[in-house]
Amino acid sequence: MAIPEHRDADISSGSAEQFVIELCGVSRSFGGPGALERLGLGRGSPVIHAVRDVSFGLRQGEVLGIVGESGCGKSTLARMVAGILKPTAGEIRWHGKPLSSLRGREGKAARLKAQMVFQNPWSAMNPRLRAAEIVAEAPRIHGLIPRGEQDAYVAHHFLLAGLDPALGDRYPHQLSGGQRQRLVIARALAVVPEMLVCDEAVAALDVSIQAQILNMLMDLREKLDLTSMFISHDLGVIEHLSDRVVVMYLGRVVENAEVAELFERPNHPYTRALLEELPRIDGERRPFAAIEGELPSPLNPPPGCAFHPRCPFAMERCRREAPALLPVASGHLSACHLNDMA
Amino acid sequence: MSAKPSKANDKTFRRPGPMLTLVRSFCRSWSARACLAVMSVIVLAAVFAPWIAPQNPYDLAQISMLDAMLPPGSRSMSGMIYWLGTDGQGRDLLSAIIYGLGISLEVGVLTAIFAGIVGITLGLLAAYRGGWVDAAIMRLVDLQFSFPAILVALMLLAFMGKGIGNVVVALVVVEWATYARTARAAALVERSKEYIEAAICLAIPVHRIVYRHLLPNCLPSLIVIATIQIGRAIALEATLSFLGIGVPVTEPSLGLLISNGSNYMLAGKLWVSFWPGVALLVTVVTINLIGDRLRDVLNPRSL
Ligand SMILES: Nc1ncnc2c1ncn2[C@@H]1O[C@H](COP(=O)(O)OP(=O)(O)OP(=O)(O)O)[C@@H](O)[C@H]1O
Ligand code: SF4
Ligand SMILES: [Mg+2]
């Protein structure tokens, strides 16, 4: 079983040890009253629950795919895993230790272990630094580069990401989209991470380059034994790359299963709708978008099961009661009331 | 400057950095080059005043009361020509203006430096930290903007007394808020970009994120503001000196020269105020034109 049983609150069991990273009931909200508003001066912005009560774990070397429509909280989740955002509730554990309890040197080391590959390579690099400095900055600050070997260190990581080290003196705007994304990857690798979080890592690139970058990421994963989290709109890519898939809807996990299981026996009505939209014959991939009905706003999620306004199987109970994420088969979780009826 | 891709392998070949690109596109306009030339003349004249000015107007040995209030073009007892005339003490006005320019520019630049350091630091901090830090700093900025600048400066100088240092302090107090507001606005835009998130993820220390990543990318709008604020500081200083509470008589700026001359205006001797006024106008207008041109050039679409 690769799924943490966070709901029992105490995860003192030894099973926690096997996860590289483990999320326990993680939530993140934005907005709400600020410092002045709490003093009664003015009104704060409304609260958005971007991620709600998410739990899963990743084992060493595993690739976790995350799918869901735009705005369902995938990027927010990725940022929390990469340590850029702090959860507003719940806990992220790194090799069994809560991230929030790691301070100073240990905390910094843990932060470096999960690195992010961003969707938009245009804005993911400081436009005023040359490529070599972009890669060298963090490892130099953290003392990862042996004295006098910066050039060799940078060249090594350029080559790892498939970049010509001669490009080191260029500015980001003097690189092509593919080269830029390789530079982002080289920068992440330069701090020797254990985990890569790829948030739509190829979505902004030319189709012809997407495959190259994806293949390189998979090679790197093997070569460096990286654990990864892979977010994509492209179910074909997810199916191809992932070991396990988490399906999100409006900030919650609705289904979590091994990739073959999910694509062969999808349980949740939302997952099934997503898969029906995946064209398999002509091989051409397209993002899923057109499930009937609007995606409700995370500002004002529907009560009960958030999917009920669009679900063809919605029942009275779905409007009142939110379904819990429960096992439907070994290593397969789903959050739907239909599973209670059987 | 299309960088030749074939040179990418050449280790010694350095691509032009953003700064060089900036200078090149700035100079593309004819009027910008003209402004730059005028400004260079002004700055060089001010810096090298002791060597350029026909006389040292504050060396009592060089001036003579007998030459007082001579109109432009008059010849002195010693045969030197007063191109712009003389003032009530018999000083060569051209020399006084050249020396006065230096003091005006000094006040403008010092104000920009100190107001910039204070304002930009607070603005970046507000944007980076957000929350109550942001709220507190921005309320202070609002407070600053709600008082007329000249009034605040007048009150401060009335309290502190005359002097270049005091004028700079007063001007810093009235100008820091502009820098803070601009820095915050620019930093908020930059902060939302992913390279800042990447820096956080790479555990780069906060001070380095702010000064190495955030600040350089906010610099375009800050350079524009700083230029225009130098012009504003010079004009404000002239106003304060004209009102008699700015710089002391021993260090006369353009404003003080105008003030001195205004006593003779009714007597029809306009040149004593007129020429320092022209110098002030040309300086401030040139600085503003350069600021406007920088604004155009630094617009991301034109880079
Ligand atoms: N910094 C923020 N402040 C306020 N709201 C935010 C912030 N970041 C994200 N949100 C909100 O949280 C929700 C989830 O956003 P998120 O970016 O995680 O979605 P996503 O699944 O990555 O979408 P996409 O596929 O479009 O990238 C959205 O409604 C978004 O508006
Ligand atoms: S709980 Fe109800 S509304 Fe939600 S997916 Fe299942 S059947 Fe549909
Ligand atoms: Mg996203």
XYZ file of C-alpha atoms and ligand atoms in Angstrom:
685
model
C 0.000 0.000 0.000
C 1.549 3.248 -1.085
C -1.015 5.506 0.446
C -0.513 7.049 3.851
C -3.419 6.628 6.188
C -3.363 10.174 7.388
C -6.953 10.237 8.488
C -6.114 8.416 11.683
C -3.981 11.427 12.599
C -1.197 9.289 14.080
C 1.179 8.079 11.449
C 3.630 6.760 13.945
C 3.699 3.429 12.179
C 6.881 2.377 10.396
C 5.202 2.705 6.992
C 6.031 6.413 6.974
C 9.716 5.582 6.631
C 9.508 4.286 3.096
C 8.310 7.565 1.597
C 10.721 10.136 0.274
C 8.040 12.732 0.685
C 4.677 12.388 2.274
C 1.780 14.835 2.413
C -0.565 14.500 5.357
C -3.835 16.378 5.103
C -2.176 19.330 3.386
C -4.305 22.397 2.681
C -3.489 25.808 1.342
C -5.770 28.818 1.193
C -5.149 32.307 -0.154
C -6.609 35.658 0.785
C -8.610 36.286 3.903
C -8.168 39.161 6.317
C -4.684 40.662 6.487
C -2.978 42.393 9.399
C -4.910 45.650 9.035
C -8.222 43.952 8.372
C -7.908 41.989 11.592
C -7.628 45.328 13.394
C -10.911 46.289 11.809
C -9.443 48.531 9.091
C -10.938 47.665 5.751
C -12.038 44.362 4.339
C -9.756 41.515 3.295
C -9.991 39.591 0.055
C -12.224 36.492 0.015
C -10.611 33.188 0.974
C -9.688 30.765 -1.813
C -9.100 27.176 -0.778
C -6.664 26.212 -3.522
C -5.713 22.848 -2.004
C -7.782 20.957 0.563
C -6.806 18.056 2.725
C -4.475 16.348 0.272
C -2.563 13.241 1.305
C -0.247 10.970 -0.627
C 3.306 9.744 -0.522
C 6.087 9.191 -3.024
C 8.543 6.320 -2.789
C 12.129 6.459 -3.915
C 12.337 6.682 -7.707
C 8.595 6.844 -8.201
C 6.994 9.174 -10.750
C 3.717 10.626 -9.596
C 1.508 12.165 -12.247
C -0.981 14.840 -11.261
C -3.936 15.688 -13.471
C -6.882 18.000 -13.180
C -8.441 20.972 -14.863
C -7.010 24.457 -14.769
C -7.321 26.055 -11.355
C -7.737 22.818 -9.406
C -4.638 23.552 -7.342
C -1.942 21.536 -9.106
C 0.617 24.331 -9.140
C -0.154 25.276 -5.560
C 0.435 21.671 -4.550
C 3.689 21.588 -6.539
C 4.908 24.761 -4.846
C 4.228 23.318 -1.414
C 6.089 20.112 -2.259
C 9.019 22.179 -3.549
C 9.014 24.230 -0.345
C 8.133 27.524 -2.042
C 4.795 27.842 -0.271
C 3.948 26.730 3.245
C 0.765 24.738 3.788
C -1.874 26.531 5.830
C -2.856 23.206 7.371
C -1.434 19.700 7.421
C 2.108 18.540 7.232
C 4.693 17.647 4.619
C 7.235 15.049 5.703
C 10.595 14.578 4.154
C 11.908 11.077 4.878
C 9.448 10.918 7.731
C 10.418 14.236 9.314
C 7.960 17.142 9.207
C 9.443 19.925 7.044
C 8.218 22.545 9.500
C 10.319 20.989 12.263
C 13.556 21.150 10.255
C 15.379 24.396 10.923
C 18.637 26.024 9.975
C 21.113 23.848 8.126
C 18.876 20.783 8.097
C 15.915 22.765 6.832
C 17.955 24.296 4.048
C 19.295 20.899 3.010
C 15.767 19.482 2.919
C 14.584 22.450 0.875
C 17.291 21.864 -1.716
C 16.339 18.208 -2.051
C 13.099 19.002 -3.872
C 13.608 21.230 -6.905
C 11.068 22.607 -9.294
C 11.028 22.760 -13.083
C 8.749 25.588 -14.089
C 6.235 25.751 -16.881
C 7.376 29.019 -18.343
C 11.109 29.060 -19.057
C 10.804 32.728 -20.121
C 10.143 33.983 -16.634
C 11.849 31.221 -14.675
C 15.289 32.799 -14.963
C 16.685 36.133 -13.886
C 17.062 37.903 -17.254
C 20.121 39.788 -16.031
C 22.316 36.819 -15.260
C 24.342 34.808 -17.735
C 23.502 31.123 -18.114
C 26.601 29.925 -16.244
C 25.844 32.175 -13.271
C 22.219 31.033 -13.221
C 23.421 27.460 -12.720
C 26.363 28.282 -10.431
C 24.732 30.691 -7.999
C 22.932 28.348 -5.610
C 25.537 25.548 -5.405
C 28.258 28.156 -4.829
C 26.300 29.763 -1.989
C 25.621 26.385 -0.431
C 29.227 25.297 -0.721
C 28.564 22.460 -3.165
C 31.292 23.517 -5.582
C 34.873 22.591 -4.712
C 37.237 25.554 -4.712
C 38.309 26.724 -8.162
C 36.151 24.195 -9.963
C 33.133 26.324 -10.753
C 33.606 26.130 -14.524
C 33.896 22.354 -14.491
C 30.927 22.044 -12.129
C 28.760 24.231 -14.347
C 29.870 22.443 -17.508
C 29.050 19.089 -15.930
C 25.494 20.166 -15.168
C 25.060 21.812 -18.556
C 25.973 18.488 -20.144
C 23.649 16.567 -17.820
C 20.771 18.684 -19.121
C 21.972 18.359 -22.706
C 23.288 21.900 -23.053
C 26.504 22.952 -24.753
C 28.725 24.482 -22.015
C 29.751 27.121 -24.570
C 26.308 28.675 -24.066
C 27.357 29.658 -20.550
C 28.023 33.277 -21.393
C 24.626 33.872 -22.957
C 21.736 35.655 -21.369
C 18.432 33.753 -21.140
C 16.885 35.813 -23.942
C 19.676 34.665 -26.245
C 18.621 31.023 -25.861
C 15.863 29.103 -27.603
C 12.839 27.842 -25.669
C 14.200 24.310 -25.473
C 17.650 25.470 -24.402
C 16.075 27.656 -21.775
C 14.093 24.778 -20.308
C 17.282 22.697 -20.266
C 18.936 25.527 -18.386
C 16.119 25.489 -15.820
C 16.695 21.750 -15.422
C 20.474 22.219 -15.171
C 19.947 24.806 -12.445
C 17.737 22.408 -10.503
C 20.223 19.528 -10.894
C 23.130 21.699 -9.768
C 21.986 21.557 -6.137
C 21.893 17.732 -6.269
C 18.177 17.209 -5.586
C 16.519 13.907 -4.760
C 13.274 14.999 -6.243
C 12.092 17.007 -9.247
C 8.708 18.680 -9.308
C 7.796 19.364 -12.932
C 4.864 21.738 -13.264
C 3.736 21.548 -16.883
C 7.421 21.418 -17.686
C 6.950 21.216 -21.437
C 3.592 22.895 -21.992
C 5.152 26.158 -23.177
C 7.463 24.477 -25.670
C 7.238 23.506 -29.308
C 5.692 20.071 -29.786
C 8.851 18.810 -31.469
C 10.940 19.814 -28.463
C 8.486 18.537 -25.857
C 9.368 14.905 -26.525
C 13.111 15.604 -26.319
C 12.777 17.284 -22.948
C 10.475 14.574 -21.604
C 12.843 11.830 -22.698
C 15.735 13.647 -21.129
C 13.823 14.013 -17.849
C 13.127 10.292 -17.833
C 16.782 9.472 -18.569
C 17.863 11.756 -15.737
C 15.431 10.082 -13.409
C 17.109 6.734 -14.101
C 20.631 8.061 -14.046
C 20.284 10.104 -10.855
C 17.612 7.973 -9.164
C 15.290 10.959 -8.902
C 11.843 10.802 -7.425
C 9.490 13.008 -9.410
C 6.160 14.658 -9.453
C 4.846 15.409 -12.886
C 2.004 17.778 -13.587
C 0.506 17.821 -17.043
C -2.626 18.641 -18.922
C -1.683 15.897 -21.316
C -3.093 12.558 -20.198
C -1.037 10.777 -22.859
C 2.161 12.118 -21.300
C 0.954 11.211 -17.821
C 0.119 7.674 -18.896
C 3.496 7.334 -20.557
C 5.635 8.671 -17.716
C 3.949 8.005 -14.413
C 3.997 5.067 -12.037
C 1.052 6.424 -10.104
C -1.537 9.078 -10.885
C -3.392 11.474 -8.614
C -6.521 13.099 -10.044
C -7.498 16.430 -8.520
C -10.755 18.287 -8.653
C -11.228 21.710 -7.083
C -8.357 21.359 -4.649
C -9.107 17.797 -3.539
C -7.743 14.429 -4.558
C -10.611 12.465 -6.059
C -8.680 9.411 -7.220
C -5.238 7.944 -6.623
C -4.089 4.755 -8.352
C -1.253 3.049 -10.169
C -1.131 4.201 -13.744
C -2.268 0.962 -15.415
C -5.067 0.512 -12.906
C -6.262 4.082 -13.383
C -6.319 3.966 -17.148
C -7.897 0.494 -17.270
C -10.323 0.691 -14.359
C -10.994 4.345 -13.581
C -13.361 4.551 -10.644
C -14.341 8.168 -10.113
C -16.904 9.661 -12.528
C -14.603 12.654 -13.032
C -11.658 10.463 -13.990
C -13.856 8.527 -16.356
C -14.994 11.735 -18.005
C -11.374 12.828 -18.383
C -10.361 9.542 -19.969
C -13.253 9.580 -22.397
C -11.931 12.839 -23.677
C -8.531 11.385 -24.359
C -8.431 10.632 -28.083
C -6.496 7.428 -28.588
C -6.896 6.643 -32.256
C -5.233 9.414 -34.177
C -2.562 9.761 -31.502
C -3.016 13.489 -31.463
C -3.159 14.740 -27.911
C -5.289 17.559 -26.758
C -5.894 19.027 -23.353
C -9.093 17.962 -21.722
C -11.390 20.868 -21.233
C -14.843 20.100 -22.402
C -16.389 18.107 -19.614
C -19.952 19.277 -19.570
C -20.662 22.209 -17.339
C -18.451 24.944 -15.987
C -15.661 24.313 -13.553
C -17.035 25.879 -10.361
C -14.967 28.603 -8.755
C -12.709 27.566 -5.879
C -13.980 30.731 -4.188
C -17.368 29.193 -3.804
C -17.180 25.416 -4.181
C -20.434 23.470 -4.344
C -21.425 21.778 -1.070
C -21.147 18.024 -0.706
C -19.222 16.392 -3.537
C -17.690 19.296 -5.469
C -18.248 17.424 -8.730
C -21.992 16.965 -8.282
C -23.180 19.813 -10.563
C -21.440 18.093 -13.470
C -21.704 14.460 -12.434
C -24.099 12.282 -14.448
C -24.551 10.005 -11.422
C -25.199 12.694 -8.826
C -27.616 11.676 -6.098
C -29.299 13.475 -3.257
C -26.531 12.425 -0.879
C -23.870 13.978 -3.137
C -25.344 17.419 -2.595
C -25.150 17.144 1.166
C -22.157 15.063 2.047
C -18.580 15.172 0.784
C -17.315 11.686 -0.082
C -14.157 10.476 1.671
C -11.137 9.169 -0.228
C -11.389 5.419 0.422
C -9.758 2.305 -1.017
C -11.693 0.612 -3.807
C -8.955 -1.888 -4.630
C -5.424 -2.528 -3.462
C -3.506 0.700 -3.850
C -6.473 2.410 -5.482
C -8.319 5.218 -3.705
C -11.386 7.053 -4.889
C -13.744 9.611 -3.394
C -17.241 8.859 -4.618
C -20.447 7.834 -2.883
C -21.184 5.323 -5.642
C -18.579 3.051 -4.059
C -20.702 2.791 -0.915
C -23.664 1.410 -2.831
C -21.972 -1.755 -4.043
C 23.791 44.489 -32.609
C 22.932 41.075 -33.878
C 25.219 38.721 -31.984
C 26.757 36.293 -34.399
C 25.757 32.796 -33.352
C 28.867 31.353 -34.941
C 30.899 33.024 -32.226
C 29.123 31.083 -29.502
C 32.068 28.712 -29.238
C 34.591 31.469 -28.917
C 35.354 31.711 -25.206
C 36.676 35.252 -25.411
C 33.590 36.619 -27.131
C 31.275 38.311 -24.637
C 27.752 39.093 -25.646
C 26.613 42.665 -25.020
C 24.940 42.920 -21.652
C 21.628 44.679 -20.963
C 23.456 47.878 -19.973
C 25.203 48.279 -23.316
C 21.981 47.552 -25.178
C 20.325 50.250 -23.103
C 22.949 52.894 -23.860
C 22.757 52.104 -27.557
C 19.014 52.395 -27.816
C 19.058 55.573 -25.715
C 21.376 57.280 -28.178
C 19.317 56.279 -31.181
C 17.256 59.465 -30.913
C 18.681 62.777 -32.089
C 17.090 64.811 -29.284
C 18.304 62.327 -26.684
C 21.875 62.806 -27.880
C 21.387 66.568 -27.723
C 20.086 66.357 -24.138
C 22.959 64.132 -23.188
C 25.395 66.637 -24.698
C 23.825 69.573 -22.833
C 23.833 67.592 -19.607
C 27.472 66.643 -20.088
C 28.393 70.288 -20.573
C 26.475 71.242 -17.428
C 28.028 68.486 -15.342
C 31.550 69.061 -16.639
C 31.244 72.806 -16.089
C 30.004 72.228 -12.539
C 32.695 69.696 -11.687
C 35.555 71.713 -13.175
C 34.193 75.100 -12.084
C 37.493 76.294 -10.527
C 39.285 75.797 -13.861
C 36.518 76.912 -16.193
C 34.961 79.915 -14.487
C 36.567 83.249 -15.457
C 36.938 84.140 -11.790
C 36.369 82.632 -8.374
C 33.317 84.614 -7.308
C 33.923 83.798 -3.625
C 37.534 84.917 -3.543
C 37.256 88.441 -2.213
C 40.601 89.285 -3.784
C 39.190 88.691 -7.245
C 36.044 90.759 -7.051
C 35.639 94.464 -6.793
C 32.664 96.426 -5.557
C 33.427 98.946 -8.248
C 32.226 96.422 -10.836
C 28.831 95.936 -9.143
C 25.701 95.691 -11.313
C 27.446 95.936 -14.663
C 25.193 94.812 -17.544
C 26.137 91.769 -19.671
C 29.097 92.306 -21.964
C 30.729 94.998 -19.834
C 34.463 95.124 -19.459
C 36.027 95.067 -16.009
C 38.712 97.402 -14.700
C 41.249 94.666 -15.347
C 40.039 94.174 -18.917
C 38.058 90.919 -18.458
C 34.630 90.771 -20.070
C 31.558 90.019 -17.871
C 29.579 88.087 -20.481
C 26.487 87.856 -18.307
C 27.102 91.001 -16.254
C 27.799 91.257 -12.547
C 25.712 91.157 -9.395
C 25.371 93.536 -6.466
C 28.780 92.572 -5.051
C 30.557 92.923 -8.357
C 30.873 89.186 -9.001
C 31.011 87.834 -12.522
C 27.561 86.287 -12.971
C 28.776 83.586 -15.364
C 31.269 82.376 -12.759
C 28.637 82.515 -10.022
C 26.278 80.445 -12.153
C 28.931 77.826 -12.903
C 29.732 77.515 -9.199
C 26.004 77.593 -8.329
C 25.265 74.761 -10.771
C 27.682 72.591 -8.850
C 25.899 73.211 -5.582
C 22.462 72.625 -7.126
C 23.586 69.382 -8.765
C 25.271 68.264 -5.563
C 22.039 68.731 -3.630
C 20.044 66.954 -6.358
C 22.360 63.969 -6.611
C 22.893 63.562 -2.866
C 19.148 63.698 -2.322
C 18.586 61.089 -5.026
C 21.212 58.787 -3.506
C 19.953 58.942 0.066
C 16.235 59.116 -0.722
C 16.844 56.245 -3.164
C 18.587 54.071 -0.586
C 15.890 54.644 2.023
C 12.898 54.526 -0.329
C 14.021 51.608 -2.465
C 14.964 49.468 0.536
C 11.579 50.076 2.146
C 9.704 49.576 -1.137
C 11.450 46.283 -1.905
C 10.906 45.101 1.645
C 7.199 45.956 1.434
C 6.815 44.035 -1.818
C 8.900 41.034 -0.771
C 7.482 40.597 2.696
C 3.875 41.655 2.090
C 1.463 41.379 5.030
C 1.759 43.850 7.864
C 5.254 45.032 6.835
C 3.806 46.104 3.502
C 0.742 47.659 5.127
C 2.824 49.657 7.625
C 5.312 50.969 5.052
C 2.633 51.916 2.560
C 0.573 53.780 5.165
C 3.714 55.793 5.940
C 4.078 56.517 2.217
C 0.451 57.655 2.040
C 1.038 59.898 5.032
C 4.069 61.420 3.334
C 2.137 62.064 0.138
C -0.717 63.721 1.990
C 1.486 66.694 3.005
C 2.706 69.189 0.377
C 6.427 68.579 -0.120
C 7.446 72.221 0.072
C 5.577 72.675 3.353
C 7.293 69.712 4.991
C 10.690 70.864 3.748
C 10.014 74.403 4.999
C 9.085 73.174 8.449
C 12.089 70.883 8.697
C 14.504 73.602 7.597
C 12.931 76.144 9.919
C 13.692 73.661 12.671
C 17.183 72.545 11.550
C 18.528 75.773 10.082
C 20.358 76.451 6.814
C 23.042 74.296 5.236
C 23.557 71.960 2.305
C 23.402 68.916 4.580
C 20.152 70.084 6.141
C 18.591 70.806 2.753
C 19.506 67.291 1.637
C 17.984 65.798 4.787
C 14.771 67.766 4.288
C 14.556 66.747 0.620
C 15.213 63.104 1.469
C 12.305 63.227 3.911
C 9.968 64.573 1.222
C 11.212 62.349 -1.611
C 11.819 58.857 -0.204
C 8.157 57.969 -0.526
C 8.207 58.318 -4.324
C 11.076 55.838 -4.533
C 9.343 53.488 -2.107
C 6.122 53.506 -4.092
C 7.870 52.948 -7.425
C 10.164 50.244 -6.057
C 7.230 48.417 -4.517
C 5.152 48.527 -7.681
C 8.024 47.249 -9.810
C 9.015 44.610 -7.268
C 5.472 43.267 -7.004
C 5.521 42.598 -10.740
C 8.926 40.904 -10.558
C 8.110 38.989 -7.411
C 5.288 37.167 -9.111
C 7.683 35.826 -11.742
C 8.956 32.326 -11.375
C 12.632 33.153 -11.107
C 11.974 34.535 -7.634
C 10.193 31.301 -6.703
C 13.140 29.417 -8.139
C 15.492 31.435 -5.945
C 13.390 30.620 -2.877
C 13.393 26.963 -3.860
C 17.187 27.094 -4.249
C 17.376 28.469 -0.678
C 19.104 31.668 -1.765
C 19.289 34.016 1.264
C 16.610 36.715 1.392
C 19.019 39.672 1.194
C 20.543 38.183 -1.919
C 17.160 37.565 -3.529
C 16.203 41.175 -2.848
C 19.457 42.843 -3.925
C 20.724 40.476 -6.615
C 17.493 39.360 -8.243
C 14.656 41.729 -7.380
C 16.537 45.048 -7.430
C 18.369 44.744 -10.771
C 15.118 43.849 -12.489
C 13.296 46.789 -10.912
C 16.100 49.138 -11.916
C 14.558 50.359 -15.194
C 11.649 52.135 -13.512
C 13.860 53.249 -10.622
C 16.381 54.877 -12.955
C 13.596 56.851 -14.606
C 12.208 57.964 -11.256
C 15.640 58.846 -9.897
C 16.386 61.037 -12.916
C 13.138 62.916 -12.651
C 13.528 63.191 -8.874
C 16.966 64.792 -9.275
C 15.293 67.492 -11.342
C 12.589 67.851 -8.738
C 15.099 68.078 -5.895
C 17.036 70.797 -7.709
C 13.859 72.784 -8.282
C 12.761 72.302 -4.658
C 16.173 73.347 -3.392
C 16.013 76.474 -5.563
C 12.601 77.275 -4.120
C 13.833 76.833 -0.554
C 16.939 78.915 -1.213
C 14.860 81.562 -2.921
C 12.736 81.703 0.214
C 15.940 82.229 2.157
C 15.973 79.011 4.192
C 17.965 76.736 1.885
C 21.691 76.936 1.370
C 23.773 79.541 3.238
C 25.164 82.621 1.436
C 28.638 81.115 1.543
C 27.500 78.289 -0.745
C 25.090 79.994 -3.154
C 23.096 77.694 -5.406
C 21.142 78.827 -8.465
C 18.103 79.471 -6.304
C 20.045 81.797 -4.035
C 21.452 83.682 -7.046
C 17.925 84.205 -8.352
C 16.872 85.359 -4.914
C 19.769 87.840 -4.691
C 18.945 89.241 -8.096
C 15.267 89.651 -7.354
C 16.115 92.708 -5.235
C 17.200 94.520 -8.387
C 14.344 93.413 -10.631
C 12.205 96.441 -9.919
C 15.166 98.632 -10.739
C 15.097 97.187 -14.253
C 18.313 95.209 -13.783
C 16.826 91.901 -14.866
C 20.002 90.030 -15.789
C 21.032 89.326 -12.210
C 18.045 86.993 -11.770
C 17.441 86.127 -15.397
C 20.624 84.219 -16.215
C 20.632 82.010 -13.101
C 16.952 81.378 -13.886
C 17.816 80.278 -17.412
C 20.547 77.983 -16.075
C 18.080 76.416 -13.621
C 15.446 75.986 -16.303
C 17.821 74.396 -18.797
C 19.182 72.027 -16.145
C 15.799 70.864 -14.879
C 14.266 70.563 -18.346
C 17.253 68.612 -19.667
C 17.123 66.222 -16.731
C 13.404 65.684 -17.265
C 13.861 65.086 -20.992
C 16.534 62.512 -20.247
C 14.163 60.899 -17.748
C 11.412 60.726 -20.366
C 13.731 59.252 -22.927
C 14.904 56.656 -20.402
C 11.288 55.798 -19.726
C 10.747 55.144 -23.429
C 13.923 53.176 -23.842
C 13.472 51.082 -20.719
C 9.985 50.097 -21.742
C 10.371 46.318 -22.068
C 8.819 46.336 -25.512
C 11.529 48.551 -26.950
C 14.455 46.618 -25.458
N -0.826 33.483 -4.833
C -2.148 33.281 -4.967
N -3.025 34.163 -4.462
C -4.348 33.977 -4.580
N -4.896 32.934 -5.211
C -4.089 32.015 -5.738
C -2.665 32.144 -5.662
N -2.110 31.067 -6.287
C -3.132 30.329 -6.735
N -4.319 30.880 -6.410
C -5.647 30.340 -6.711
O -5.666 29.002 -6.326
C -6.351 28.216 -7.271
C -5.468 27.099 -7.758
O -4.411 27.638 -8.509
P -3.270 26.768 -9.162
O -2.343 27.672 -9.843
O -2.702 25.865 -8.136
O -4.076 25.926 -10.233
P -3.525 24.935 -11.353
O -4.201 23.641 -11.121
O -2.059 24.932 -11.365
O -4.094 25.584 -12.662
P -3.412 25.635 -14.108
O -3.636 24.303 -14.713
O -4.177 26.716 -14.806
O -1.981 25.955 -13.924
C -6.778 29.153 -8.376
O -8.134 29.476 -8.199
C -5.929 30.346 -8.192
O -6.643 31.508 -8.565
S -19.975 11.546 -5.030
Fe -21.792 11.766 -6.258
S -21.490 13.628 -7.406
Fe -19.536 13.067 -6.567
S -18.622 11.912 -8.173
Fe -19.603 10.436 -6.899
S -21.610 10.201 -7.760
Fe -20.755 12.020 -8.682
Mg -0.592 25.597 -12.816
